[in-house]
Structures are given as C-alpha cells and as structure tokens.
Coordinates of N, CA, C and O in Angstrom, one line a residue:
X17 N 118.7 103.9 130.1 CA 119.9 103.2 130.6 C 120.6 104.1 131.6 O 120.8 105.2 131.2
X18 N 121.3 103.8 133.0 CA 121.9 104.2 133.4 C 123.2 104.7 133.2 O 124.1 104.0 132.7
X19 N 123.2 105.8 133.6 CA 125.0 106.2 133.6 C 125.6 106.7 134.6 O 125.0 107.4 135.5
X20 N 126.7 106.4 134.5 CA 127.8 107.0 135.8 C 128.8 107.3 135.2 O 129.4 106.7 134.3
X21 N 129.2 108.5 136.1 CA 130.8 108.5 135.7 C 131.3 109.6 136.9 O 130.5 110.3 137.5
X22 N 133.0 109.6 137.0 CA 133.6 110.4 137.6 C 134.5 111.2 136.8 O 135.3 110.8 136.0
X23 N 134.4 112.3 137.0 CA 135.6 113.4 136.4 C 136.7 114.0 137.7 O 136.9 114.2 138.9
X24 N 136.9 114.0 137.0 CA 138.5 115.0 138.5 C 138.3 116.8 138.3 O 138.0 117.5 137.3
X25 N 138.5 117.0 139.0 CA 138.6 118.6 139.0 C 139.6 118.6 140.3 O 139.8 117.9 141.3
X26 N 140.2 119.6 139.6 CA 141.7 120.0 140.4 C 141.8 121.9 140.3 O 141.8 122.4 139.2
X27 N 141.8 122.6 141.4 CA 141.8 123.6 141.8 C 143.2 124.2 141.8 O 143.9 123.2 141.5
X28 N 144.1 125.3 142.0 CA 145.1 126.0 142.0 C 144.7 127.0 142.2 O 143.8 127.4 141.5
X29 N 145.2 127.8 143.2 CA 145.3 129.4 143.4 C 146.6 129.7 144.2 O 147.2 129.0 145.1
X30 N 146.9 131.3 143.7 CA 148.2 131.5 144.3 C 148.1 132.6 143.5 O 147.5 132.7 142.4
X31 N 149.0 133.6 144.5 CA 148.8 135.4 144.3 C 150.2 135.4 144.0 O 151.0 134.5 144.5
X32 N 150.7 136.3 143.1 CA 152.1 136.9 142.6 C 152.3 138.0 143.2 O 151.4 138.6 143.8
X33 N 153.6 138.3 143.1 CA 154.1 139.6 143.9 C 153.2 141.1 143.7 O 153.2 142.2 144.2
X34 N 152.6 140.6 142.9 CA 151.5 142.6 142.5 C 150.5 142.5 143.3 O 149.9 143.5 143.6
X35 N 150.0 141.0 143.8 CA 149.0 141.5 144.5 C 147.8 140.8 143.9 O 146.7 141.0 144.3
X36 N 148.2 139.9 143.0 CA 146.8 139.6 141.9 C 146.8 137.9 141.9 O 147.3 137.1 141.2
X37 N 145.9 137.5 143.1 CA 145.3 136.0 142.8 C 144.8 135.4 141.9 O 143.6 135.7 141.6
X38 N 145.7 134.3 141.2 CA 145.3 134.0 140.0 C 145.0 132.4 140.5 O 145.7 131.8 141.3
X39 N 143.7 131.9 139.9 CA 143.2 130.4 139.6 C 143.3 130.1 138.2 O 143.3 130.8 137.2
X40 N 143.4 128.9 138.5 CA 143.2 127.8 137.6 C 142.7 126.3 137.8 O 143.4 125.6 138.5
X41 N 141.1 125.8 137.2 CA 140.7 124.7 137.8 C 140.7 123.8 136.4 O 140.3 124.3 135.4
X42 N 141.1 122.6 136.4 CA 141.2 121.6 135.7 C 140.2 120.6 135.4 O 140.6 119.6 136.1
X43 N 139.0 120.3 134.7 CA 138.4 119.1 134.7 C 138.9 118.4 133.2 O 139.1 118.6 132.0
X44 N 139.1 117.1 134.3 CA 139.5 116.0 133.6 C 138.1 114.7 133.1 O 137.8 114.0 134.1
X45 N 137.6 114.6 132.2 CA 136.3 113.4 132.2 C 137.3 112.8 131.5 O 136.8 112.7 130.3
X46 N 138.3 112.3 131.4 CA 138.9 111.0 131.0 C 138.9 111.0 129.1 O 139.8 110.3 128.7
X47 N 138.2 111.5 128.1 CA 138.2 111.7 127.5 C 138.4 112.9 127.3 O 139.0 112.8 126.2
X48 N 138.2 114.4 127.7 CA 138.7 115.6 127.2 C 139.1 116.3 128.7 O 138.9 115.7 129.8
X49 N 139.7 117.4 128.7 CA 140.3 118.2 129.8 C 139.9 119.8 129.5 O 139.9 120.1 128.4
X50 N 139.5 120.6 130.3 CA 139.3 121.7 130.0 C 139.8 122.8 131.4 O 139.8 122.6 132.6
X51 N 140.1 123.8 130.7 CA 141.2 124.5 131.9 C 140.1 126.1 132.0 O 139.7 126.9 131.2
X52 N 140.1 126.1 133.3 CA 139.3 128.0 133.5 C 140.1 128.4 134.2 O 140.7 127.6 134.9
X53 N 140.3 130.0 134.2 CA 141.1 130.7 134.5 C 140.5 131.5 135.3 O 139.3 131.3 135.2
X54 N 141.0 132.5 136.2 CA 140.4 133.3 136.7 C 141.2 134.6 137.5 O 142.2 134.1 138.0
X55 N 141.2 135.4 137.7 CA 142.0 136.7 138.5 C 140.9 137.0 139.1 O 139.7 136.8 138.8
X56 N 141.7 137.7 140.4 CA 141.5 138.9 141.3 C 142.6 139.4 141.6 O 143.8 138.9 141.5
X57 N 142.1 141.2 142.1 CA 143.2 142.0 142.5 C 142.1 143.1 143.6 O 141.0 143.8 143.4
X58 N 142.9 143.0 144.7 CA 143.2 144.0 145.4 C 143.0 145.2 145.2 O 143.9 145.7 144.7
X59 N 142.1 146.0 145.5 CA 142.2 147.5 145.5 C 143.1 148.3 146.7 O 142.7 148.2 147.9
X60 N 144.4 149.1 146.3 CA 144.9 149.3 147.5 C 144.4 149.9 148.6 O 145.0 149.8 149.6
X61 N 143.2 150.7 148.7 CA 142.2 150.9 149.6 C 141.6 150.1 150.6 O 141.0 150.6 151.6
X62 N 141.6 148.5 150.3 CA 140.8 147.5 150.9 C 141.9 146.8 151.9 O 143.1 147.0 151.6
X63 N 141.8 146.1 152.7 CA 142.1 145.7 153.4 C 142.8 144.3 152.8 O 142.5 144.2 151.6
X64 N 143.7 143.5 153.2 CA 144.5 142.5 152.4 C 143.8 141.5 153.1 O 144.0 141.6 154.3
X65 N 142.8 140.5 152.7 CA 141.9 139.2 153.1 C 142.5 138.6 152.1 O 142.0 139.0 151.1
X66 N 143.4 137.6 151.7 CA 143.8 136.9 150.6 C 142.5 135.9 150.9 O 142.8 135.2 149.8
X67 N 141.6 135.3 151.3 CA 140.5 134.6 151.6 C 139.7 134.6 150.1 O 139.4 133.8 149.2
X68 N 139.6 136.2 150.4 CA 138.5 137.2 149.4 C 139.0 137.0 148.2 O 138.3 136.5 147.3
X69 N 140.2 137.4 148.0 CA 140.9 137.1 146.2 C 140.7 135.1 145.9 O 140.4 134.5 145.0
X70 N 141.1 134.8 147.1 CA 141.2 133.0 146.8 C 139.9 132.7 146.0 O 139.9 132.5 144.8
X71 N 138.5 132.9 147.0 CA 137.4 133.2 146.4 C 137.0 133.7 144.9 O 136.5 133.0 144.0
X72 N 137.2 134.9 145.0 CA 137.2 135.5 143.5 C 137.5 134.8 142.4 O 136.8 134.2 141.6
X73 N 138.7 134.7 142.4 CA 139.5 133.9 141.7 C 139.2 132.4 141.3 O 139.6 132.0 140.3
X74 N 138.7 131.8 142.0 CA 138.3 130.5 141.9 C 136.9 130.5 141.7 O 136.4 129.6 141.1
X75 N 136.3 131.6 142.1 CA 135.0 131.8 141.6 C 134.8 131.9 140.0 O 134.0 131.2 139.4
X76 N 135.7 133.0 139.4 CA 136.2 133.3 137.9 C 136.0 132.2 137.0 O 135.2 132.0 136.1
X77 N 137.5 131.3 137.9 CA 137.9 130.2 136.8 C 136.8 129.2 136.6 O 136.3 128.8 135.5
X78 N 136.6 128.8 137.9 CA 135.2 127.6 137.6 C 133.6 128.6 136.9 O 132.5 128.0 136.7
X79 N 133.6 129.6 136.8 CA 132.7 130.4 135.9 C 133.5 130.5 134.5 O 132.8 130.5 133.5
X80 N 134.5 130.4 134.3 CA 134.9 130.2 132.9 C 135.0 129.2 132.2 O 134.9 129.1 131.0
X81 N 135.5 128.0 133.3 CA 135.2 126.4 132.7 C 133.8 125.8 133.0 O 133.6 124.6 132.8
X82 N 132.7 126.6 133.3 CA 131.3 126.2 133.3 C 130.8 126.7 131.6 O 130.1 126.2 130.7
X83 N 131.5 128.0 131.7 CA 131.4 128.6 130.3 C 131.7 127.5 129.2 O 130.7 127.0 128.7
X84 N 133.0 127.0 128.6 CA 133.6 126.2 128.1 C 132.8 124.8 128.0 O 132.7 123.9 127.1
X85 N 132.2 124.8 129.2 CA 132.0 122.7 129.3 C 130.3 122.9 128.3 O 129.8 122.1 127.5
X86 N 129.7 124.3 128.9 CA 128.1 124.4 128.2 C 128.4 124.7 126.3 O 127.4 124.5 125.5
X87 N 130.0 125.1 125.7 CA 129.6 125.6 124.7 C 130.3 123.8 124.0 O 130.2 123.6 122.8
X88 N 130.8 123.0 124.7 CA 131.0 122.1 124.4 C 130.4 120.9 124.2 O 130.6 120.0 123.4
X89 N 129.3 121.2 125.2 CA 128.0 120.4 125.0 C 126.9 120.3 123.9 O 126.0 119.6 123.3
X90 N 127.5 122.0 124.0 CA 126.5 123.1 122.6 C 127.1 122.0 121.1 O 126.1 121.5 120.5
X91 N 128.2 121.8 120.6 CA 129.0 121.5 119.9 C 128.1 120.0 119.7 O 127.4 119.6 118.8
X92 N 128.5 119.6 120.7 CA 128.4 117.7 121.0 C 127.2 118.3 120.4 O 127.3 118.2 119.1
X93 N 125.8 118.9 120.7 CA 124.4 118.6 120.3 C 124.4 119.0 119.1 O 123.5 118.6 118.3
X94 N 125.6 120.2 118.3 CA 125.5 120.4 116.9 C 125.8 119.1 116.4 O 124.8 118.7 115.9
X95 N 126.4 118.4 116.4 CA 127.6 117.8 116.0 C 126.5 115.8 115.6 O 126.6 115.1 114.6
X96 N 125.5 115.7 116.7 CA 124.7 114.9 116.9 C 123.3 115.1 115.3 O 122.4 114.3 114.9
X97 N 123.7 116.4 114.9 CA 122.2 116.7 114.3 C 121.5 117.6 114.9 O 120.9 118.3 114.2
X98 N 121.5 117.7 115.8 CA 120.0 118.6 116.5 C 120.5 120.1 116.2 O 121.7 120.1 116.0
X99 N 119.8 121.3 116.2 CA 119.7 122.4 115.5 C 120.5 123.3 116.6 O 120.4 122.9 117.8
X100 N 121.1 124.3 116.2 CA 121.9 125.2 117.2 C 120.7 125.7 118.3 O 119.6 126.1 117.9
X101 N 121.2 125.4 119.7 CA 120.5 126.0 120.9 C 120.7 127.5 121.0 O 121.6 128.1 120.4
X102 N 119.5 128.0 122.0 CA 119.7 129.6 122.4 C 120.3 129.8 123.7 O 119.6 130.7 124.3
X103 N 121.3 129.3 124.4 CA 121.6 129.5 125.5 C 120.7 128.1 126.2 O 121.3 127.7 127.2
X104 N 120.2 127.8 126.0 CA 119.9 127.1 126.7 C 119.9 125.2 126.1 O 119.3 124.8 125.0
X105 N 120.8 124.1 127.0 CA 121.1 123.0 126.1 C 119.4 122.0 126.0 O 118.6 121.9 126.9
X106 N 119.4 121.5 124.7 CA 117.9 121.0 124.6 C 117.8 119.7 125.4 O 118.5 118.7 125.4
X107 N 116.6 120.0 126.1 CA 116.4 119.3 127.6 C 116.8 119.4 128.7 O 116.4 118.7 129.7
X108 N 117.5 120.4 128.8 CA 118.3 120.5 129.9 C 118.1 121.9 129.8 O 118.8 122.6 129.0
X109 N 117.0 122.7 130.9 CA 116.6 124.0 131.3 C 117.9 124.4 132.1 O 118.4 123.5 132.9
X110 N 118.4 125.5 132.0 CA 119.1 126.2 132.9 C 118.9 127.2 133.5 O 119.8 127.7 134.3

C-alpha cells in the first residue's frame, strides 16, 4: 500500500557573545516532534568564517536528531514485537 507524508523541519542557528554557534533543528511528523542540538566554537587561532560554525553546528544538530529519530524507530520495532536491532533497523540497511 502506498504511503506519503510530509514532516516539517525547521533549522535555527545563532552564535552568542563567546563565540559559540549553537543549532537547533526541529522535526515535526505531526504526530511526534523531536529537537537536535548542536555547537561549534572557534579556535582563537582560526580565522572568524561564521559560515564554518553555521555549518558545524547544524551539522551536529541534524546528526543528533538523525540519532534520536533511528532510536525511535528502534523503539516503534521493539514495541511492534520484532526482537531488538544491532544498529541497524530490520529491513532497512544503513
């Protein structure tokens, strides 16, 4: 059977007076929300590219809400019956 669906993801980044670009990205699937976080910082040796921390940073968060959404899925397939995965979700090679 077919499926479709849309979720929202919403991005945020913005650096504080120390120097440290902090993210945060939001996915919304309409029935749950899940938030990733993420930092960068500056080494004062490096040159100021706020580009590079934006990146970082948003790199982080959406690597910690990818983290979050796989152990959630993990959950949903405990939760269904099927036996705890090893890193990898059943059927779905990563």
């Amino acid at each position: 059977m077919p499926h479709t669906a849309e979720w929202k993801v919403r991005l945020h980044v913005f650096e504080d007076d120390e120097g440290t670009t902090k993210a945060e990205v939001v996915l919304d699937t309409g029935t749950m929300a899940l938030t990733g976080h993420g930092t960068a910082h500056c080494h004062p040796a490096d040159a100021n590219v706020p580009e590079i921390g934006d990146e970082l940073a948003a790199g982080r968060a959406m690597n910690n809400l990818a983290q979050q959404l796989l152990n959630a899925a993990e959950r949903d397939i405990e939760g269904a019956g099927a036996p705890r995965t090893t890193r990898q979700v059943a059927g779905w090679p990563m």
